[in-house]
Amino acid sequence: MTITDLVRQRGANLRIFDMGRRIQPLDTALFEEIEQQRRSYPVPYLKHAWLALLSWHPEQAGQHAIWFLKLPLDEQNLLDAPARDGFVRYVAQRQASGDSTTDKGEAPFSFKPDGHRMAYFHALAARELGAPVSRFYGTTRGYLSGDIGWENWQQLGLQGLAEVVAGYQQDNNQALLTRALPYLPRVPLNVVLGFMENISPGQALTSAVNDRLASVIAGEPDANDLAAFARALSHSENIEQRRLLVQALLAHPKSRSVEVLAAVSSRCWADLEGELLLAFLRTLAVNEQGQNAFAALVADMMTLPGMRQRMLAAFSSGQHSPQLDQAITRLLGIVRGQTQ
């Protein structure tokens, strides 16, 4: 029995969200094919499918269940069926015993998202269930309008910022964020930028992010500041500006930080091809944490759709720095040693 079968037998509705590289809905029909191992998981993260399952019965208002699952994937990114089966057995046993609680810590392969990801998921789940926004939503919109002073961000809740970004296509929120970006202090700015990895900002908001990056680079940003910008535009509608942002980040002295490189490789991977991929690999080869970090990020990128071919083409291009040549040689030596 699959997860989809289990929920369907109860007569409940099911919505699935990918919680890996970004938080986004996962088509139910696609998930059924993934469960049946007819399709590979589309965007693996650290060799796992990171999932949020939201189920509710249409005739039981206010009653819903949420499970966060981290299910292992094989080398072809196919779902590990025994792991899924263990979760299904656990839920079926709970239901048979009449225990309807959802203590996520007990379920096999469960995980707990951090506070930021939890806030954003709750914003999406509330919209799915038709629940009202939190009490922080109005306050946050007032702050982003500049009505209560940019220095008064401490009174904001994560949930309010998550709801504004998640609802960027409603209530004129995208324009609100566009106007606010030049003025946001560092802490709320980085929170907003982090939430933006889950959306596809339009041209005006994309330009506002790029303009703010230029002013941040002119100062003394740390690696976390720059990583937040990489995440923010990773799914912008404007491909050219996405790639210009990555180029600007890789040109910065802090680009050797693993925080920046991991943000680029894990969130902006779709734009890493050709010369931009080579520029990334050259920087990765001189990262601050050495060969282990190089190997880890390359291994993660190899699991992404289409990236293995791009990476192998980059490795054989001959357009390498001496450091990149050395890093690739060491990596291939490790791989050959593991296969012997």
mmCIF file of C-alpha atoms in Angstrom:
data_model
loop_
_atom_site.group_PDB
_atom_site.id
_atom_site.type_symbol
_atom_site.label_atom_id
_atom_site.label_comp_id
_atom_site.label_asym_id
_atom_site.label_seq_id
_atom_site.Cartn_x
_atom_site.Cartn_y
_atom_site.Cartn_z
ATOM 1 C CA MET A 1 0.000 0.000 0.000
ATOM 2 C CA THR A 2 1.270 3.487 -0.853
ATOM 3 C CA ILE A 3 0.820 6.718 1.087
ATOM 4 C CA THR A 4 -1.637 7.867 -1.571
ATOM 5 C CA ASP A 5 -3.651 4.634 -1.176
ATOM 6 C CA LEU A 6 -3.728 5.003 2.606
ATOM 7 C CA VAL A 7 -5.111 8.539 2.488
ATOM 8 C CA ARG A 8 -7.573 7.702 -0.288
ATOM 9 C CA GLN A 9 -9.002 4.789 1.736
ATOM 10 C CA ARG A 10 -9.899 7.230 4.489
ATOM 11 C CA GLY A 11 -11.766 9.443 2.035
ATOM 12 C CA ALA A 12 -9.396 12.308 2.828
ATOM 13 C CA ASN A 13 -7.797 14.900 0.599
ATOM 14 C CA LEU A 14 -4.025 14.929 0.197
ATOM 15 C CA ARG A 15 -1.608 17.681 -0.760
ATOM 16 C CA ILE A 16 2.116 17.004 -1.049
ATOM 17 C CA PHE A 17 4.851 19.616 -0.781
ATOM 18 C CA ASP A 18 8.520 19.297 -1.648
ATOM 19 C CA MET A 19 10.457 20.643 1.355
ATOM 20 C CA GLY A 20 13.977 20.175 -0.046
ATOM 21 C CA ARG A 21 15.680 22.919 -2.031
ATOM 22 C CA ARG A 22 12.554 25.060 -1.954
ATOM 23 C CA ILE A 23 9.048 24.643 -0.578
ATOM 24 C CA GLN A 24 6.624 23.997 -3.416
ATOM 25 C CA PRO A 25 3.561 21.865 -4.146
ATOM 26 C CA LEU A 26 4.225 18.472 -5.711
ATOM 27 C CA ASP A 27 1.596 17.251 -8.160
ATOM 28 C CA THR A 28 -0.406 14.381 -6.640
ATOM 29 C CA ALA A 29 -0.425 12.345 -9.870
ATOM 30 C CA LEU A 30 3.359 12.747 -10.132
ATOM 31 C CA PHE A 31 3.740 11.667 -6.511
ATOM 32 C CA GLU A 32 1.735 8.511 -7.226
ATOM 33 C CA GLU A 33 4.167 7.642 -10.034
ATOM 34 C CA ILE A 34 7.094 8.364 -7.716
ATOM 35 C CA GLU A 35 5.625 6.038 -5.095
ATOM 36 C CA GLN A 36 5.245 3.304 -7.710
ATOM 37 C CA GLN A 37 8.890 3.873 -8.755
ATOM 38 C CA ARG A 38 7.812 4.751 -12.295
ATOM 39 C CA ARG A 39 9.323 8.233 -11.982
ATOM 40 C CA SER A 40 12.443 9.478 -10.244
ATOM 41 C CA TYR A 41 12.118 12.203 -7.629
ATOM 42 C CA PRO A 42 12.382 15.475 -9.597
ATOM 43 C CA VAL A 43 14.540 17.548 -7.230
ATOM 44 C CA PRO A 44 16.439 15.384 -4.736
ATOM 45 C CA TYR A 45 18.259 17.028 -1.851
ATOM 46 C CA LEU A 46 21.114 15.248 -0.087
ATOM 47 C CA LYS A 47 19.954 11.913 -1.567
ATOM 48 C CA HIS A 48 16.497 12.196 -0.010
ATOM 49 C CA ALA A 49 12.973 13.290 -0.842
ATOM 50 C CA TRP A 50 12.004 15.875 1.776
ATOM 51 C CA LEU A 51 8.210 15.902 1.943
ATOM 52 C CA ALA A 52 5.340 17.526 3.777
ATOM 53 C CA LEU A 53 2.068 15.620 3.603
ATOM 54 C CA LEU A 54 -1.108 17.534 4.392
ATOM 55 C CA SER A 55 -4.315 15.510 4.622
ATOM 56 C CA TRP A 56 -7.795 16.476 5.722
ATOM 57 C CA HIS A 57 -11.306 15.097 5.470
ATOM 58 C CA PRO A 58 -13.701 17.378 3.573
ATOM 59 C CA GLU A 59 -16.509 16.642 6.037
ATOM 60 C CA GLN A 60 -14.453 17.266 9.171
ATOM 61 C CA ALA A 61 -13.706 20.978 9.227
ATOM 62 C CA GLY A 62 -10.645 21.931 11.240
ATOM 63 C CA GLN A 63 -9.310 18.365 11.388
ATOM 64 C CA HIS A 64 -6.117 17.798 9.440
ATOM 65 C CA ALA A 65 -2.866 15.865 9.724
ATOM 66 C CA ILE A 66 0.641 16.991 8.753
ATOM 67 C CA TRP A 67 3.638 14.705 8.350
ATOM 68 C CA PHE A 68 7.179 15.749 7.474
ATOM 69 C CA LEU A 69 9.093 12.876 5.870
ATOM 70 C CA LYS A 70 12.701 12.476 4.739
ATOM 71 C CA LEU A 71 12.648 9.373 2.522
ATOM 72 C CA PRO A 72 15.888 7.986 1.046
ATOM 73 C CA LEU A 73 16.441 7.754 -2.715
ATOM 74 C CA ASP A 74 18.599 5.319 -4.666
ATOM 75 C CA GLU A 75 21.260 6.189 -7.244
ATOM 76 C CA GLN A 76 18.567 6.798 -9.891
ATOM 77 C CA ASN A 77 16.605 9.042 -7.478
ATOM 78 C CA LEU A 78 13.884 6.407 -7.170
ATOM 79 C CA LEU A 79 12.031 6.297 -3.869
ATOM 80 C CA ASP A 80 13.160 3.673 -1.377
ATOM 81 C CA ALA A 81 10.009 1.543 -1.125
ATOM 82 C CA PRO A 82 10.848 -0.198 2.206
ATOM 83 C CA ALA A 83 11.276 3.198 3.880
ATOM 84 C CA ARG A 84 7.904 4.359 2.552
ATOM 85 C CA ASP A 85 6.316 1.065 3.626
ATOM 86 C CA GLY A 86 7.598 1.520 7.166
ATOM 87 C CA PHE A 87 5.850 4.883 7.406
ATOM 88 C CA VAL A 88 2.611 3.496 5.933
ATOM 89 C CA ARG A 89 2.587 0.619 8.441
ATOM 90 C CA TYR A 90 3.121 3.044 11.296
ATOM 91 C CA VAL A 91 0.211 5.292 10.256
ATOM 92 C CA ALA A 92 -2.080 2.322 9.563
ATOM 93 C CA GLN A 93 -1.368 0.914 13.021
ATOM 94 C CA ARG A 94 -2.076 4.265 14.634
ATOM 95 C CA GLN A 95 -5.361 4.548 12.783
ATOM 96 C CA ALA A 96 -6.350 0.978 13.672
ATOM 97 C CA SER A 97 -5.751 1.726 17.344
ATOM 98 C CA GLY A 98 -7.909 4.853 17.139
ATOM 99 C CA ASP A 99 -4.955 7.156 17.824
ATOM 100 C CA SER A 100 -5.398 10.136 15.506
ATOM 101 C CA THR A 101 -2.627 12.314 16.942
ATOM 102 C CA THR A 102 0.285 13.269 14.724
ATOM 103 C CA ASP A 103 3.356 13.179 16.919
ATOM 104 C CA LYS A 104 5.823 13.730 14.117
ATOM 105 C CA GLY A 105 8.781 12.730 16.266
ATOM 106 C CA GLU A 106 7.641 9.091 16.481
ATOM 107 C CA ALA A 107 7.009 8.357 12.821
ATOM 108 C CA PRO A 108 9.824 6.578 10.965
ATOM 109 C CA PHE A 109 11.787 8.845 8.613
ATOM 110 C CA SER A 110 10.181 11.968 10.061
ATOM 111 C CA PHE A 111 12.041 15.254 10.421
ATOM 112 C CA LYS A 112 11.315 18.662 11.896
ATOM 113 C CA PRO A 113 11.804 21.706 9.640
ATOM 114 C CA ASP A 114 13.542 24.728 11.107
ATOM 115 C CA GLY A 115 11.500 27.728 12.183
ATOM 116 C CA HIS A 116 11.763 29.577 8.873
ATOM 117 C CA ARG A 117 10.680 26.614 6.771
ATOM 118 C CA MET A 118 7.929 25.744 9.211
ATOM 119 C CA ALA A 119 6.549 29.287 9.024
ATOM 120 C CA TYR A 120 6.514 29.248 5.225
ATOM 121 C CA PHE A 121 4.921 25.813 5.057
ATOM 122 C CA HIS A 122 2.210 26.878 7.495
ATOM 123 C CA ALA A 123 1.484 29.875 5.262
ATOM 124 C CA LEU A 124 0.949 27.538 2.283
ATOM 125 C CA ALA A 125 -1.019 24.988 4.311
ATOM 126 C CA ALA A 126 -3.347 27.659 5.692
ATOM 127 C CA ARG A 127 -4.131 28.859 2.180
ATOM 128 C CA GLU A 128 -4.776 25.269 1.073
ATOM 129 C CA LEU A 129 -7.173 24.716 3.972
ATOM 130 C CA GLY A 130 -8.892 28.076 3.561
ATOM 131 C CA ALA A 131 -7.759 29.193 7.005
ATOM 132 C CA PRO A 132 -7.339 32.893 7.828
ATOM 133 C CA VAL A 133 -3.930 34.551 7.909
ATOM 134 C CA SER A 134 -2.211 35.028 11.246
ATOM 135 C CA ARG A 135 -2.428 38.160 13.362
ATOM 136 C CA PHE A 136 1.067 39.061 12.147
ATOM 137 C CA TYR A 137 0.016 39.485 8.511
ATOM 138 C CA GLY A 138 -1.521 42.957 8.846
ATOM 139 C CA THR A 139 1.311 44.202 11.067
ATOM 140 C CA THR A 140 3.888 42.951 8.572
ATOM 141 C CA ARG A 141 2.156 44.645 5.653
ATOM 142 C CA GLY A 142 2.052 47.857 7.650
ATOM 143 C CA TYR A 143 5.774 47.590 8.346
ATOM 144 C CA LEU A 144 6.609 46.883 4.694
ATOM 145 C CA SER A 145 4.583 49.951 3.746
ATOM 146 C CA GLY A 146 6.978 52.021 5.849
ATOM 147 C CA ASP A 147 4.172 53.158 8.147
ATOM 148 C CA ILE A 148 5.761 52.149 11.455
ATOM 149 C CA GLY A 149 9.447 52.877 10.809
ATOM 150 C CA TRP A 150 12.030 50.586 9.252
ATOM 151 C CA GLU A 151 13.910 50.280 12.545
ATOM 152 C CA ASN A 152 10.861 48.723 14.264
ATOM 153 C CA TRP A 153 11.225 45.272 12.731
ATOM 154 C CA GLN A 154 11.619 43.482 16.086
ATOM 155 C CA GLN A 155 7.848 43.395 16.548
ATOM 156 C CA LEU A 156 7.384 41.353 13.380
ATOM 157 C CA GLY A 157 6.770 37.616 13.467
ATOM 158 C CA LEU A 158 8.313 35.118 11.069
ATOM 159 C CA GLN A 159 4.797 33.984 10.215
ATOM 160 C CA GLY A 160 3.756 37.406 8.970
ATOM 161 C CA LEU A 161 6.763 37.740 6.657
ATOM 162 C CA ALA A 162 6.204 34.186 5.407
ATOM 163 C CA GLU A 163 2.546 34.925 4.648
ATOM 164 C CA VAL A 164 3.364 38.083 2.705
ATOM 165 C CA VAL A 165 5.970 36.329 0.554
ATOM 166 C CA ALA A 166 3.849 33.191 0.092
ATOM 167 C CA GLY A 167 0.946 35.449 -0.930
ATOM 168 C CA TYR A 168 3.096 37.602 -3.205
ATOM 169 C CA GLN A 169 0.499 37.380 -5.971
ATOM 170 C CA GLN A 170 -2.269 38.669 -3.693
ATOM 171 C CA ASP A 171 -3.081 41.958 -1.944
ATOM 172 C CA ASN A 172 -0.485 43.788 -4.072
ATOM 173 C CA ASN A 173 2.201 42.129 -1.930
ATOM 174 C CA GLN A 174 4.789 41.861 -4.707
ATOM 175 C CA ALA A 175 4.693 45.619 -5.234
ATOM 176 C CA LEU A 176 4.838 46.096 -1.463
ATOM 177 C CA LEU A 177 8.008 43.992 -1.256
ATOM 178 C CA THR A 178 9.519 45.783 -4.255
ATOM 179 C CA ARG A 179 9.091 49.198 -2.636
ATOM 180 C CA ALA A 180 10.346 48.009 0.768
ATOM 181 C CA LEU A 181 13.533 46.218 -0.331
ATOM 182 C CA PRO A 182 15.772 49.314 -0.528
ATOM 183 C CA TYR A 183 15.001 50.201 3.099
ATOM 184 C CA LEU A 184 14.883 46.906 4.997
ATOM 185 C CA PRO A 185 17.503 46.470 7.730
ATOM 186 C CA ARG A 186 19.785 43.461 7.454
ATOM 187 C CA VAL A 187 17.797 41.004 9.606
ATOM 188 C CA PRO A 188 14.336 41.368 8.020
ATOM 189 C CA LEU A 189 15.991 41.697 4.587
ATOM 190 C CA ASN A 190 17.697 38.308 4.903
ATOM 191 C CA VAL A 191 14.494 36.700 6.165
ATOM 192 C CA VAL A 192 12.528 38.022 3.188
ATOM 193 C CA LEU A 193 15.268 36.980 0.754
ATOM 194 C CA GLY A 194 15.302 33.495 2.270
ATOM 195 C CA PHE A 195 11.545 33.111 1.872
ATOM 196 C CA MET A 196 11.798 34.311 -1.728
ATOM 197 C CA GLU A 197 13.603 31.116 -2.786
ATOM 198 C CA ASN A 198 10.124 29.547 -2.786
ATOM 199 C CA ILE A 199 8.560 31.959 -5.291
ATOM 200 C CA SER A 200 9.143 33.204 -8.846
ATOM 201 C CA PRO A 201 9.503 36.984 -8.466
ATOM 202 C CA GLY A 202 8.555 39.175 -11.404
ATOM 203 C CA GLN A 203 10.684 41.770 -13.146
ATOM 204 C CA ALA A 204 10.167 44.677 -10.748
ATOM 205 C CA LEU A 205 10.934 42.625 -7.636
ATOM 206 C CA THR A 206 13.901 40.974 -9.366
ATOM 207 C CA SER A 207 15.352 44.380 -10.238
ATOM 208 C CA ALA A 208 14.842 45.577 -6.668
ATOM 209 C CA VAL A 209 16.774 42.556 -5.362
ATOM 210 C CA ASN A 210 19.635 43.136 -7.807
ATOM 211 C CA ASP A 211 19.771 46.839 -6.922
ATOM 212 C CA ARG A 212 19.907 46.023 -3.220
ATOM 213 C CA LEU A 213 22.681 43.484 -3.843
ATOM 214 C CA ALA A 214 24.746 46.219 -5.501
ATOM 215 C CA SER A 215 24.426 48.408 -2.399
ATOM 216 C CA VAL A 216 25.196 45.483 -0.070
ATOM 217 C CA ILE A 217 28.320 44.537 -2.046
ATOM 218 C CA ALA A 218 29.494 48.144 -1.783
ATOM 219 C CA GLY A 219 29.554 47.707 2.001
ATOM 220 C CA GLU A 220 31.005 44.833 3.998
ATOM 221 C CA PRO A 221 28.629 41.892 3.605
ATOM 222 C CA ASP A 222 29.282 38.571 5.263
ATOM 223 C CA ALA A 223 28.812 35.217 3.559
ATOM 224 C CA ASN A 224 25.276 34.723 4.898
ATOM 225 C CA ASP A 225 24.204 38.064 3.419
ATOM 226 C CA LEU A 226 25.417 37.061 -0.042
ATOM 227 C CA ALA A 227 23.951 33.556 0.219
ATOM 228 C CA ALA A 228 20.526 35.080 0.919
ATOM 229 C CA PHE A 229 20.622 36.941 -2.411
ATOM 230 C CA ALA A 230 21.509 33.747 -4.279
ATOM 231 C CA ARG A 231 18.474 32.061 -2.814
ATOM 232 C CA ALA A 232 16.128 34.993 -3.455
ATOM 233 C CA LEU A 233 16.436 35.077 -7.236
ATOM 234 C CA SER A 234 16.992 31.359 -7.845
ATOM 235 C CA HIS A 235 13.549 31.102 -9.485
ATOM 236 C CA SER A 236 13.078 34.612 -10.823
ATOM 237 C CA GLU A 237 11.154 34.954 -14.073
ATOM 238 C CA ASN A 238 14.138 36.847 -15.537
ATOM 239 C CA ILE A 239 16.798 34.267 -16.415
ATOM 240 C CA GLU A 240 19.337 36.881 -17.523
ATOM 241 C CA GLN A 241 19.187 38.762 -14.233
ATOM 242 C CA ARG A 242 19.390 35.494 -12.284
ATOM 243 C CA ARG A 243 22.635 34.673 -14.037
ATOM 244 C CA LEU A 244 24.018 38.193 -13.644
ATOM 245 C CA LEU A 245 23.416 37.900 -9.909
ATOM 246 C CA VAL A 246 25.332 34.607 -9.754
ATOM 247 C CA GLN A 247 28.193 36.197 -11.712
ATOM 248 C CA ALA A 248 28.296 39.116 -9.275
ATOM 249 C CA LEU A 249 28.378 36.758 -6.295
ATOM 250 C CA LEU A 250 31.181 34.644 -7.754
ATOM 251 C CA ALA A 251 33.237 37.803 -8.385
ATOM 252 C CA HIS A 252 33.061 38.809 -4.718
ATOM 253 C CA PRO A 253 35.954 37.883 -2.379
ATOM 254 C CA LYS A 254 33.484 36.161 -0.034
ATOM 255 C CA SER A 255 32.489 33.776 -2.813
ATOM 256 C CA ARG A 256 35.076 31.295 -1.518
ATOM 257 C CA SER A 257 32.855 30.769 1.504
ATOM 258 C CA VAL A 258 31.053 27.437 1.476
ATOM 259 C CA GLU A 259 27.847 29.211 2.583
ATOM 260 C CA VAL A 260 27.791 31.211 -0.664
ATOM 261 C CA LEU A 261 28.867 28.301 -2.875
ATOM 262 C CA ALA A 262 26.325 25.926 -1.324
ATOM 263 C CA ALA A 263 23.547 28.477 -1.854
ATOM 264 C CA VAL A 264 24.499 28.832 -5.513
ATOM 265 C CA SER A 265 24.850 25.102 -6.174
ATOM 266 C CA SER A 266 21.749 23.996 -4.276
ATOM 267 C CA ARG A 267 19.382 26.804 -5.289
ATOM 268 C CA CYS A 268 20.729 28.291 -8.555
ATOM 269 C CA TRP A 269 21.794 25.010 -10.157
ATOM 270 C CA ALA A 270 19.413 25.398 -13.120
ATOM 271 C CA ASP A 271 21.510 28.357 -14.342
ATOM 272 C CA LEU A 272 24.884 26.651 -13.910
ATOM 273 C CA GLU A 273 25.937 25.673 -17.410
ATOM 274 C CA GLY A 274 28.666 26.589 -19.864
ATOM 275 C CA GLU A 275 30.996 29.369 -18.751
ATOM 276 C CA LEU A 276 28.949 30.134 -15.632
ATOM 277 C CA LEU A 277 29.336 26.533 -14.456
ATOM 278 C CA LEU A 278 33.076 26.684 -15.109
ATOM 279 C CA ALA A 279 33.325 29.945 -13.163
ATOM 280 C CA PHE A 280 31.493 28.303 -10.277
ATOM 281 C CA LEU A 281 33.763 25.230 -10.334
ATOM 282 C CA ARG A 282 36.906 27.392 -10.439
ATOM 283 C CA THR A 283 35.725 29.220 -7.332
ATOM 284 C CA LEU A 284 34.643 25.989 -5.654
ATOM 285 C CA ALA A 285 38.128 24.573 -6.227
ATOM 286 C CA VAL A 286 39.595 27.301 -3.986
ATOM 287 C CA ASN A 287 36.826 27.267 -1.348
ATOM 288 C CA GLU A 288 37.779 27.928 2.254
ATOM 289 C CA GLN A 289 37.096 24.365 3.434
ATOM 290 C CA GLY A 290 39.096 22.509 0.819
ATOM 291 C CA GLN A 291 38.677 19.236 -1.074
ATOM 292 C CA ASN A 292 35.991 17.735 1.163
ATOM 293 C CA ALA A 293 33.640 20.643 0.455
ATOM 294 C CA PHE A 294 34.451 20.449 -3.269
ATOM 295 C CA ALA A 295 33.590 16.750 -3.346
ATOM 296 C CA ALA A 296 30.402 17.177 -1.305
ATOM 297 C CA LEU A 297 28.930 19.951 -3.470
ATOM 298 C CA VAL A 298 29.896 18.221 -6.713
ATOM 299 C CA ALA A 299 28.296 14.970 -5.504
ATOM 300 C CA ASP A 300 25.079 16.809 -4.614
ATOM 301 C CA MET A 301 24.944 18.576 -7.983
ATOM 302 C CA MET A 302 25.432 15.278 -9.830
ATOM 303 C CA THR A 303 22.059 14.076 -8.506
ATOM 304 C CA LEU A 304 20.106 16.951 -10.064
ATOM 305 C CA PRO A 305 18.231 16.607 -13.374
ATOM 306 C CA GLY A 306 20.557 17.220 -16.317
ATOM 307 C CA MET A 307 23.503 18.244 -14.137
ATOM 308 C CA ARG A 308 25.595 15.080 -14.543
ATOM 309 C CA GLN A 309 25.981 15.739 -18.277
ATOM 310 C CA ARG A 310 26.802 19.403 -17.687
ATOM 311 C CA MET A 311 29.363 18.559 -14.996
ATOM 312 C CA LEU A 312 31.101 15.899 -17.087
ATOM 313 C CA ALA A 313 31.275 18.339 -20.016
ATOM 314 C CA ALA A 314 32.803 20.966 -17.714
ATOM 315 C CA PHE A 315 35.304 18.448 -16.327
ATOM 316 C CA SER A 316 36.503 17.572 -19.844
ATOM 317 C CA SER A 317 36.421 21.111 -21.259
ATOM 318 C CA GLY A 318 40.089 21.896 -20.730
ATOM 319 C CA GLN A 319 39.181 25.413 -19.556
ATOM 320 C CA HIS A 320 40.355 24.856 -16.000
ATOM 321 C CA SER A 321 42.440 26.790 -13.551
ATOM 322 C CA PRO A 322 45.374 24.840 -12.035
ATOM 323 C CA GLN A 323 43.420 24.586 -8.777
ATOM 324 C CA LEU A 324 40.365 23.171 -10.534
ATOM 325 C CA ASP A 325 42.508 20.641 -12.393
ATOM 326 C CA GLN A 326 43.963 19.530 -9.088
ATOM 327 C CA ALA A 327 40.554 19.309 -7.375
ATOM 328 C CA ILE A 328 39.090 17.220 -10.237
ATOM 329 C CA THR A 329 42.118 14.903 -10.258
ATOM 330 C CA ARG A 330 41.781 14.301 -6.519
ATOM 331 C CA LEU A 331 38.041 13.718 -6.839
ATOM 332 C CA LEU A 332 38.474 11.187 -9.659
ATOM 333 C CA GLY A 333 41.160 9.432 -7.603
ATOM 334 C CA ILE A 334 38.733 9.069 -4.707
ATOM 335 C CA VAL A 335 35.971 7.770 -6.981
ATOM 336 C CA ARG A 336 38.277 5.219 -8.624
ATOM 337 C CA GLY A 337 39.457 4.050 -5.225
ATOM 338 C CA GLN A 338 35.875 3.496 -4.066
ATOM 339 C CA THR A 339 34.977 1.447 -7.163
ATOM 340 C CA GLN A 340 37.975 -0.872 -7.000
#
